[in-house]
Coordinates of C-alpha atoms in Angstrom, one line a residue:
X75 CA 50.7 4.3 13.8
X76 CA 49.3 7.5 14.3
X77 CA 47.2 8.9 11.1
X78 CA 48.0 12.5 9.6
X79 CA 47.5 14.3 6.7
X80 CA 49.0 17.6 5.6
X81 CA 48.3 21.2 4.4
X82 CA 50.2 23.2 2.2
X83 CA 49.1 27.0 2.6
X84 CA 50.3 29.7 -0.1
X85 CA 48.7 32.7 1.8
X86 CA 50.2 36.7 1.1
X87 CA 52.8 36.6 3.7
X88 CA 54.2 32.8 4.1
X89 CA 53.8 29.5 3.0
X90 CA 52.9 26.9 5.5
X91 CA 52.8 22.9 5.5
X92 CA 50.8 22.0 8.6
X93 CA 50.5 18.7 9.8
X94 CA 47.0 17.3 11.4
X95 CA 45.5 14.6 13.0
X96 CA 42.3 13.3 11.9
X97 CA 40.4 15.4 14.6
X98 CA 42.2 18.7 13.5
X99 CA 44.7 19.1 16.0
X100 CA 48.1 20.5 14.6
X101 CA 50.8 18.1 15.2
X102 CA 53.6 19.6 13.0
X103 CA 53.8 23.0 11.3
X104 CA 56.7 24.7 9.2
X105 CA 56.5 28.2 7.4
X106 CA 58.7 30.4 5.6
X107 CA 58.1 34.1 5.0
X108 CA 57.3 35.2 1.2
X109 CA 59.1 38.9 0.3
X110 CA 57.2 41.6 -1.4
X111 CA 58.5 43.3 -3.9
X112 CA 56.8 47.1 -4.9
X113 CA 59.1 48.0 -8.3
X114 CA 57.2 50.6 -9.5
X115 CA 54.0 52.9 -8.1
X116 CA 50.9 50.3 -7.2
X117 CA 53.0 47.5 -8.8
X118 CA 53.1 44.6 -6.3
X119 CA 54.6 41.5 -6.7
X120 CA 56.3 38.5 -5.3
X121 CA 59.0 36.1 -7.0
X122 CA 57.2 32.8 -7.7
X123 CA 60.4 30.8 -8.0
X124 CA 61.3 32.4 -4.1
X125 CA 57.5 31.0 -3.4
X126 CA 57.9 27.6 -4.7
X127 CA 61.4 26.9 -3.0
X128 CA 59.8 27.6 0.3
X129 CA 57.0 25.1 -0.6
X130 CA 59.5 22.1 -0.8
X131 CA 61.5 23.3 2.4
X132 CA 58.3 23.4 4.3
X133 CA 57.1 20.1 3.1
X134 CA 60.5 18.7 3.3
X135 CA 60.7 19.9 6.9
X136 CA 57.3 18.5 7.2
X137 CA 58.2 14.7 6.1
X138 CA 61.2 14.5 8.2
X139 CA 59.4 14.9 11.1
X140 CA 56.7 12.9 10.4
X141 CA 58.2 10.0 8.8
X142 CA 57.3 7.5 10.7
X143 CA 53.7 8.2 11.3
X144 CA 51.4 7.3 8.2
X145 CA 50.8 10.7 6.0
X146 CA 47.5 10.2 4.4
X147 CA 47.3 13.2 2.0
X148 CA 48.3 16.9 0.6
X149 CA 46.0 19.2 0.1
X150 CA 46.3 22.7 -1.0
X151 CA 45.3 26.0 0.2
X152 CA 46.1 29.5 -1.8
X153 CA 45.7 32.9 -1.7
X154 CA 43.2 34.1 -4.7
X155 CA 44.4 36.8 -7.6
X156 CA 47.9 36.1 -8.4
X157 CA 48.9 36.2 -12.0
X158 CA 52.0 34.5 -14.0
X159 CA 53.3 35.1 -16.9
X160 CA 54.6 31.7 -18.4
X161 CA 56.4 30.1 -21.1
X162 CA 55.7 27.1 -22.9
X163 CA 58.7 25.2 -20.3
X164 CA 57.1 26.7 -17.3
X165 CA 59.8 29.6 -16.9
X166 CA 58.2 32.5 -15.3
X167 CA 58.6 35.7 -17.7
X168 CA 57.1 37.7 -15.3
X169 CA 57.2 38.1 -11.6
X170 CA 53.7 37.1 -9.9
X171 CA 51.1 40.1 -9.9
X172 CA 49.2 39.7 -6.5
X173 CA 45.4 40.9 -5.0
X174 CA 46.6 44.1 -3.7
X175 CA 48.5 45.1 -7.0
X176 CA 46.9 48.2 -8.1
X177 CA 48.6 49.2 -11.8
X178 CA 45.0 48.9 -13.2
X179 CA 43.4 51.2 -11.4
X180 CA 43.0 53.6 -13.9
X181 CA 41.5 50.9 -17.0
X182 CA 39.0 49.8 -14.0
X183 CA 38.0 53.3 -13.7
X184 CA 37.8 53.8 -17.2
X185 CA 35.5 50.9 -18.4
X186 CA 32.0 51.3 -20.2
X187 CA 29.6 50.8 -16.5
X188 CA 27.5 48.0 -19.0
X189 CA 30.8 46.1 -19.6
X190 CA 31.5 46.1 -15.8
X191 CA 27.9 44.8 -15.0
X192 CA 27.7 42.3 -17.6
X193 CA 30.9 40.5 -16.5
X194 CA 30.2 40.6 -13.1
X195 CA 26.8 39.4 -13.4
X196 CA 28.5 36.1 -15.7
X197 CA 32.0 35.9 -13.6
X198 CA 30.6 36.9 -10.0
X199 CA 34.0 38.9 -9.8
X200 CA 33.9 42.5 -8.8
X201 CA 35.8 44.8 -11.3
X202 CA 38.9 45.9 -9.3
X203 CA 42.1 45.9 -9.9
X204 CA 42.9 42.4 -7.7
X205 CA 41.6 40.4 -10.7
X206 CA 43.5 38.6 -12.8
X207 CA 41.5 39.7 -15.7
X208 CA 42.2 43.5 -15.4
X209 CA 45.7 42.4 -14.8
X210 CA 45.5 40.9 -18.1
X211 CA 43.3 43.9 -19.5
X212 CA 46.4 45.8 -18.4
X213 CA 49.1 43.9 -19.9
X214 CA 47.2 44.0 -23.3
X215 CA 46.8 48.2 -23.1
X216 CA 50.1 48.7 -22.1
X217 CA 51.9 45.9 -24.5
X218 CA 53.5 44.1 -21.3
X219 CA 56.3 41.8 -23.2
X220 CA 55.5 38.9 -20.5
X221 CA 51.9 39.0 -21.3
X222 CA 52.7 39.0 -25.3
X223 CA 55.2 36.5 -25.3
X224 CA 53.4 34.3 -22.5
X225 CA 52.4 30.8 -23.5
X226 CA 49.7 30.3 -20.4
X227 CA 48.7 32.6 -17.3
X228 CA 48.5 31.3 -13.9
X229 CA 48.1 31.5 -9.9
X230 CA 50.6 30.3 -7.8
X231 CA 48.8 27.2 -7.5
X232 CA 48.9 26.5 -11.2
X233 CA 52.6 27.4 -11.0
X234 CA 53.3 24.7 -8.8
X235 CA 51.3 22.0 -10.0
X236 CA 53.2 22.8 -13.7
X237 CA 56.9 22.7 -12.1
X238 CA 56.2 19.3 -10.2
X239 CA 53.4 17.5 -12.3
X240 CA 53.6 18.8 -15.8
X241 CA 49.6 19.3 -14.8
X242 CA 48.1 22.1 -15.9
X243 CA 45.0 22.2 -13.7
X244 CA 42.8 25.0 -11.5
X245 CA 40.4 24.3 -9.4
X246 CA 36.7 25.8 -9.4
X247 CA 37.1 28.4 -6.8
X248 CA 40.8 29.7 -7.9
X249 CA 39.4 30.0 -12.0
X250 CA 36.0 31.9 -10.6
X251 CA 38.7 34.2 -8.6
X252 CA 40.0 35.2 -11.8
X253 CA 37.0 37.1 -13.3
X254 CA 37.4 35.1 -16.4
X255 CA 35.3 31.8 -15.6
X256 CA 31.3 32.3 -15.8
X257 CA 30.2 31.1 -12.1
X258 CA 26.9 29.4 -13.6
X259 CA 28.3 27.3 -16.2
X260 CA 32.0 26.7 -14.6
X261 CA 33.8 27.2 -17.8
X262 CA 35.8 29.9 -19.2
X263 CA 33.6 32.7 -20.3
X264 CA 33.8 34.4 -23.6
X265 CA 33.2 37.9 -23.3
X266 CA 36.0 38.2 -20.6
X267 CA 38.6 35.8 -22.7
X268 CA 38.1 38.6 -25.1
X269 CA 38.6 41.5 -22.6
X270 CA 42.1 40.0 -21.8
X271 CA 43.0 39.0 -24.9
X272 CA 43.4 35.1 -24.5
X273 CA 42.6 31.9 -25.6
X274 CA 40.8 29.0 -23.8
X275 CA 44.4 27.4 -24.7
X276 CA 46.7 29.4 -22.6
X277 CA 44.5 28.7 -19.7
X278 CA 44.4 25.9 -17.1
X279 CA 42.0 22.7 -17.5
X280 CA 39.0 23.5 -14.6
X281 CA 38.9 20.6 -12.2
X282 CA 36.6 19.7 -8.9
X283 CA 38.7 20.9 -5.5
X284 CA 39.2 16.9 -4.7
X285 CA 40.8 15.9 -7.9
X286 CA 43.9 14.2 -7.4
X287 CA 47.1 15.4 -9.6
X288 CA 49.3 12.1 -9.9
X289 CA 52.6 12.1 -11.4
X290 CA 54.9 14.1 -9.1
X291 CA 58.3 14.6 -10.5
X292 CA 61.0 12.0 -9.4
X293 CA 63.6 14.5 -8.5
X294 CA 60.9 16.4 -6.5
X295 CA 59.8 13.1 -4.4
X296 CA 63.3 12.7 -4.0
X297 CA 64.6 16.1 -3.2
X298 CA 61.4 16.0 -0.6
X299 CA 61.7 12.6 0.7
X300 CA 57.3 12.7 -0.2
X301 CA 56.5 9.3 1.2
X302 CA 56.1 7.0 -1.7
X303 CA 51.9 6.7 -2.7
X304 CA 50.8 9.6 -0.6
X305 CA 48.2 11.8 -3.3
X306 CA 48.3 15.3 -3.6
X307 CA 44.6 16.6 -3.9
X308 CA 44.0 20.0 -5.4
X309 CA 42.1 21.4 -3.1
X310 CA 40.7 25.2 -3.4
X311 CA 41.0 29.1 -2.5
X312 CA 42.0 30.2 0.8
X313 CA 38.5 31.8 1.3
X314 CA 36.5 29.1 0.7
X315 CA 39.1 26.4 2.7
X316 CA 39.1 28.9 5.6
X317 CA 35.4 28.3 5.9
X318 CA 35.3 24.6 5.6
X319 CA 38.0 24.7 8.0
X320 CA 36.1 26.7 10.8
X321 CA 33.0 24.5 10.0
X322 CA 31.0 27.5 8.5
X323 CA 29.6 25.3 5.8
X324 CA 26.2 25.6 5.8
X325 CA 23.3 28.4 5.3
X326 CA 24.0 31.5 8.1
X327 CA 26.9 30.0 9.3
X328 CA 29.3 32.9 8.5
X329 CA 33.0 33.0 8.9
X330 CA 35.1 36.0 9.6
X331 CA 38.9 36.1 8.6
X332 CA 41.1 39.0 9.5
X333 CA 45.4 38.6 8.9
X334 CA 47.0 41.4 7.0
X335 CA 43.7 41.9 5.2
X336 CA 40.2 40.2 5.8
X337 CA 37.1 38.7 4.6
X338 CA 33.5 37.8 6.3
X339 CA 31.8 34.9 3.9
X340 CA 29.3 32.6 3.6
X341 CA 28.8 28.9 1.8
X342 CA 25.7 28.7 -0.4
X343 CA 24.0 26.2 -2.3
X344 CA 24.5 26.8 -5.8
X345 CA 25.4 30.4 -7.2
X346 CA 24.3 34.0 -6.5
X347 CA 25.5 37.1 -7.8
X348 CA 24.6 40.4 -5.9
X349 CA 23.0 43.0 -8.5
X350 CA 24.7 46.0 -6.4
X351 CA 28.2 44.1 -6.6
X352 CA 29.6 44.7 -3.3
X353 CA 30.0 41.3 -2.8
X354 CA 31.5 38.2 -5.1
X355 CA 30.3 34.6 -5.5
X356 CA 32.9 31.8 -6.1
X357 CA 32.6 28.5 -7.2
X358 CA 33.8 26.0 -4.7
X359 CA 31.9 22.7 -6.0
X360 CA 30.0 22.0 -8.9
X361 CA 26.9 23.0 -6.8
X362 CA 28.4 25.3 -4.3
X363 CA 30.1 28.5 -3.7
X364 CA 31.6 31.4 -1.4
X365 CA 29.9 34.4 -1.3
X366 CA 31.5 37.6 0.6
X367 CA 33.4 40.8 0.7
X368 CA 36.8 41.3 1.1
X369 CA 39.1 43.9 2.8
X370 CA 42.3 44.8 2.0
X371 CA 42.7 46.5 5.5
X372 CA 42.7 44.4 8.6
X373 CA 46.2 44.1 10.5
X374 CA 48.0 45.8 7.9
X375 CA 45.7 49.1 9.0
X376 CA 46.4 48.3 12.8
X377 CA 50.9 47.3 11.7
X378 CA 50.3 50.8 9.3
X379 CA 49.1 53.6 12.6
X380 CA 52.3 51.5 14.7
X381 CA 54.8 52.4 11.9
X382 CA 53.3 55.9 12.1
X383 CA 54.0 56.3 15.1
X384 CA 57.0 54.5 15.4
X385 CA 56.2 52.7 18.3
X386 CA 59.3 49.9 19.0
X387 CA 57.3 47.9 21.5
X388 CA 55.3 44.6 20.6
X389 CA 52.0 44.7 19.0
X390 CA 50.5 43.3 22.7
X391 CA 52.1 46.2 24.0
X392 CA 51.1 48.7 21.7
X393 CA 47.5 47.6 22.4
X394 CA 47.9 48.3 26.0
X395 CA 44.9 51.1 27.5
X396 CA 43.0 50.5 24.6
X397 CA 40.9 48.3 26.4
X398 CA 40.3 51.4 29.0
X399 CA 38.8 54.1 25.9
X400 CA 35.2 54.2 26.1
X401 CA 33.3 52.7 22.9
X402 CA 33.7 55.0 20.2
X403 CA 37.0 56.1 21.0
X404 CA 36.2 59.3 22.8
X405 CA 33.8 60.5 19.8
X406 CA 37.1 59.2 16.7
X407 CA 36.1 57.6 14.1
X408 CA 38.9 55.8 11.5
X409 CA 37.9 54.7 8.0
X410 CA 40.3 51.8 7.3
X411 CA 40.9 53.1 3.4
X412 CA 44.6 53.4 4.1
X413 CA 45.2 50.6 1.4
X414 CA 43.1 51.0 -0.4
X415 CA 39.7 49.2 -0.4
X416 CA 37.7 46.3 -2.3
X417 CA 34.3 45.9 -0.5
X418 CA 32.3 47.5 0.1
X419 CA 33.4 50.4 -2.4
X420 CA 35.1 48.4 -4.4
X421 CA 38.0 51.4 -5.2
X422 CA 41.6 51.1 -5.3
X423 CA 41.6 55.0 -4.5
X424 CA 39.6 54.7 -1.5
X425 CA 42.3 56.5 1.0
X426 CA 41.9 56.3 5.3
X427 CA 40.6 58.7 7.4
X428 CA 40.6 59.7 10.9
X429 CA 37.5 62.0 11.8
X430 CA 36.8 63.4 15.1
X431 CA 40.6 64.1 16.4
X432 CA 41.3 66.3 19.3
X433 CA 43.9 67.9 21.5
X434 CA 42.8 65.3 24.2
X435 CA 43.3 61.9 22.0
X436 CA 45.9 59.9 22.8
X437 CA 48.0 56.7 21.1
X438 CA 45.1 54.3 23.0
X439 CA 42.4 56.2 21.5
X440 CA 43.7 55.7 18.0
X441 CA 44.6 52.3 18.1
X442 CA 41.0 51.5 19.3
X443 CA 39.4 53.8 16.6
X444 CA 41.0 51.7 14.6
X445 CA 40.2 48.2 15.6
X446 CA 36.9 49.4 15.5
X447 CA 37.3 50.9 12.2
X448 CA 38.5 47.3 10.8
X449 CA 35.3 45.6 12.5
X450 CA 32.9 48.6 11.2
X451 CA 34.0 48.0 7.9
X452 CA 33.7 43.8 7.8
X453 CA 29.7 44.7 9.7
X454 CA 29.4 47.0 6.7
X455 CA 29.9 43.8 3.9
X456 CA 28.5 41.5 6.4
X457 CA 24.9 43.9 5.8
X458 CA 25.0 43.1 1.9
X459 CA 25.5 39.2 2.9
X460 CA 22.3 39.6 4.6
X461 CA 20.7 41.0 1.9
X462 CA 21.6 37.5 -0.2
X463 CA 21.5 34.6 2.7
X464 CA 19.7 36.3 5.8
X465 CA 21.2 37.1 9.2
X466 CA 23.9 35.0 10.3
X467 CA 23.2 31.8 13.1
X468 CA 26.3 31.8 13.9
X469 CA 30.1 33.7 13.2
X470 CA 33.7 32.2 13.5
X471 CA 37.1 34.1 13.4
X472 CA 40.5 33.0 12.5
X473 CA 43.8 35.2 11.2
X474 CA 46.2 37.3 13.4
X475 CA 43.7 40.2 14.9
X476 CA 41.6 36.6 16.4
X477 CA 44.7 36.7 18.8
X478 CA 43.5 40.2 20.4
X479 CA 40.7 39.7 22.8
X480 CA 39.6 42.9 22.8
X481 CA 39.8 42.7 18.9
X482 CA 37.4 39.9 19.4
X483 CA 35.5 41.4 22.0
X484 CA 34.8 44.5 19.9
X485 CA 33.8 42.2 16.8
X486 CA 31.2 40.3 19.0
X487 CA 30.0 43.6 20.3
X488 CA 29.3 45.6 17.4
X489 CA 27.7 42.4 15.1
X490 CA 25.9 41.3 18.7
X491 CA 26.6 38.0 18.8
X492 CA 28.9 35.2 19.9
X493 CA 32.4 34.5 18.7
X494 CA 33.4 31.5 17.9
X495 CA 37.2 30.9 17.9
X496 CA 39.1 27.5 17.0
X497 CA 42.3 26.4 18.6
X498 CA 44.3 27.1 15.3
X499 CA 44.9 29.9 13.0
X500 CA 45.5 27.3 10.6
X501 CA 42.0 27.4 9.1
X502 CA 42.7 27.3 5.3
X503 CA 45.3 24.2 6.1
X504 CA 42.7 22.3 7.8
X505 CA 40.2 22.7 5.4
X506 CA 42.8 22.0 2.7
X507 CA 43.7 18.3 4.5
X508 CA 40.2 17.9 5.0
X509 CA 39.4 18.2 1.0
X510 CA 42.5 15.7 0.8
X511 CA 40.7 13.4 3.4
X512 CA 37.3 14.1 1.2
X513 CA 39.0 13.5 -2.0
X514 CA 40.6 10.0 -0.8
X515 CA 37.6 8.6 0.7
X516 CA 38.8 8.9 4.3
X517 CA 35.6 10.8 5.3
X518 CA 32.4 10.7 4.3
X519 CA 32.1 14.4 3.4
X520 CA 32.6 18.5 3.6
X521 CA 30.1 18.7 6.5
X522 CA 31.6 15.7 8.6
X523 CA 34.5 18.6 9.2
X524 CA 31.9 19.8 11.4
X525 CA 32.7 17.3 14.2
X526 CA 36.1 17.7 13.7
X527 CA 36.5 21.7 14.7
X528 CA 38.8 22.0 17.5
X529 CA 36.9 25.1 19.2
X530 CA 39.3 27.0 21.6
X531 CA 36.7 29.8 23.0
X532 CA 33.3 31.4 22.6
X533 CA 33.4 35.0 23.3
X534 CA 30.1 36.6 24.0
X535 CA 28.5 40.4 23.0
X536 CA 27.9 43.0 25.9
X537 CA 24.6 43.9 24.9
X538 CA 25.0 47.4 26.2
X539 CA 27.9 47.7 24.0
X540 CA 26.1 46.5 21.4
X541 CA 23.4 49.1 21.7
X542 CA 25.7 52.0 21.9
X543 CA 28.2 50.9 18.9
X544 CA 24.8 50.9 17.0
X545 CA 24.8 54.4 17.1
X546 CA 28.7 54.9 16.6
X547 CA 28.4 52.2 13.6
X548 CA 25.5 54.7 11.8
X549 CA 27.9 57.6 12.3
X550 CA 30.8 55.4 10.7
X551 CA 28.7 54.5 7.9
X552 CA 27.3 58.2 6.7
X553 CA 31.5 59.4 6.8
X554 CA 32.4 56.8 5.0
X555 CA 30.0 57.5 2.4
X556 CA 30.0 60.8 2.4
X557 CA 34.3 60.8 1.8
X558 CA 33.8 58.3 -1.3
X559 CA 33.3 61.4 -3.6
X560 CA 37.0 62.7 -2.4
X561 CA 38.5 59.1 -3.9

């Protein structure tokens, strides 16, 4: 009987339960969409009750088809930053505050420049507004009922876990996400509890990423048909799965994710926390973590210029002659700002620009300006990686824009170096069943995942185009700097 082992995905557009075999080859896979819901001016949110029925149709779907093959393990992926408001029963009073929510935008602006270093420097969390702890800074200043009548505060992860284990667990790397667990000593840190104005109590016990949470629910194992023995294992963060999943596990191995936002990070031993704070460090084990950048502009910026232009086509379509527009886009230059932007500049304000337009640019000149814009900016966080862990050995790509070949082309171009792309853009799933496999002693380890990595392609640089986006990359840069005073 043929051996599998599953991954449950929460990302910021759909929930996923993907179904592997030992070698990381997708067998099975169901997803359902997740709705976002904008109710007032930077206020974005999602229903976690809508979230949490599409996590037992997906796994449901998932163990009918694969009930008679022998599922080993769950393990679960998530997106970082979301933020419940929760009564003692587990009854949401709030509706789930995402990354991209921006209502604190104005407190993060506000706040005493020592305060903002010394948390960072304890938490490894940048101060922006995708933190759960200015989320909760911003429910205490503004007397949020949720937040005052809330018996705990958790992810979507935690949320889950509560409604079908009566567990109230987090993992390492979803608790450093926060901002409100100290990265050194893995434990809630004070001077941040007091920020937000809660006790150790309403939080979640911190746990390793393979702990096993026993207990499921009878109704839920029933309603799912979850074959009888099979463990759930906690698992981690997206980021950090997504990583383990490509195989960029150890020092210079870097791993670039681009869907409706992006990331470029890298694992480390132990912790590190960049004195300039363009970048965050998260836990992943005791004696490992994620450091990185994230953007919250990849395909949303490329899905934002086709709604502009209200182009009806597909998005293969609406890429076509792109490929044809010299390097630089004829002399256009795009600043991916246009939601906003956490690194490098860290500023929900941080607006788009186009510079360089004229009469003779055309739809295929701005849709490559921007697909080098995205790139420009992850090359941009990928320089203050370097500065922590050296120049990368090697890069791998997963998300929606890895589909685009000249996307990928242009990525390997302007960062010089080969692509590495796997057969899946189920990344965080597979490292999610692989920390189930980890956790249940069917591998040896995380870096056993390494022979395991179905790779699909390596895409190398042009090294001419390398030398002459060089030049369009140092123009990038000084605009972008120079338009952060407008913000």
């Amino acid at each position: 009987m043929e051996e599998l082992v599953i991954g449950l995905d929460f990302g910021t557009t759909s929930v996923k339960a993907v179904a592997f075999d030992l070698k990381g080859n997708v067998k099975k896979e169901a997803e359902q969409l997740i709705e976002t819901y904008y109710p007032k001016t930077a206020f974005v949110e999602q229903k976690p009750d809508e979230i949490e029925a599409s996590a037992r149709k997906v796994l449901a779907d998932i163990f009918a088809e694969t009930k008679h093959q022998n599922v080993l393990a769950v393990g679960i992926s998530c997106a970082m930053h979301s933020l419940i408001c929760v009564d003692q029963d587990g009854s949401p009073l709030s509706d789930m505050s995402i990354w991209s929510d921006g209502r604190s935008s104005e407190l993060v602006a506000g706040l005493d420049p020592t305060i903002k270093k010394s948390v960072y420097s304890k938490t490894g969390t940048p101060i922006h507004p995708m933190s759960p702890l200015l989320k909760l800074m911003w429910m205490k200043e503004n007397n949020y009922q949720p937040y005052q009548q809330a018996a705990y505060f958790m992810s979507m992860k935690e949320y889950l876990l509560f409604k079908w284990f009566d567990k109230r667990v987090i993992d390492y790397s979803m608790a450093s996400a926060t901002g409100l667990m100290n990265v050194k000593s893995l434990d809630w840190e004070e001077e941040a509890l007091a920020l937000a104005g809660v006790e150790r109590s309403q939080l979640s016990k911190i746990v390793g990423p393979t702990e096993i949470v026993d207990g499921l629910k009878a109704e839920i194992a029933a309603e799912l048909s979850w074959p009888e023995g099979t463990p759930l294992v906690i698992g981690a963060a997206d980021g950090q799965l997504a990583n383990l999943g490509n195989g960029a596990i150890k020092p210079g191995e870097v791993a670039v994710t681009v869907g409706t936002s992006g990331a470029i990070r890298q694992l480390i031993s132990g912790q590190h926390v960049n004195e300039n704070g363009e970048t965050f460090s998260y836990a992943f084990t005791s004696d490992t973590s994620i450091i990185g950048g994230p953007t919250n502009n990849g395909g949303i910026a490329l899905q934002w210029l086709k709604d502009m232009m209200e182009f009806e086509g597909s998005h293969e379509q609406f890429l076509v002659g792109a490929e044809d527009v010299e390097i630089g886009a004829d002399g256009l230059l795009f600043v991916p700002y246009v939601n906003g932007e956490r690194a490098p500049v860290w500023n929900q304000k941080a607006r788009g620009n186009f510079y360089g337009l004229n009469v003779t640019h055309r739809r295929p000149h701005l849709v490559r300006a921007v697909l080098e814009g995205i790139v420009f900016n992850l090359y941009q966080i990928g320089q203050s990686l370097e500065e922590i862990a050296g120049a990368p050995t090697t890069i791998s790509v997963n998300g929606g824009l890895s589909k685009s070949p000249l996307w990928v082309q242009i990525l390997a171009d302007v960062f010089g170096q080969e692509i590495q792309l796997a057969d899946t853009h189920h990344g965080a799933a597979w490292g999610a069943s692989w920390t189930a496999l980890v956790a249940t002693g069917k591998v040896e380890s995380f870096e056993k995942i390494k022979e395991n990595i179905p790779i699909d392609q390596v895409v190398e640089p042009n090294t001419d185009n390398h030398t002459k986006y060089k030049e369009v990359f140092a123009k990038y840069q000084q605009i972008a700097k120079d338009i952060e005073k407008y913000f």
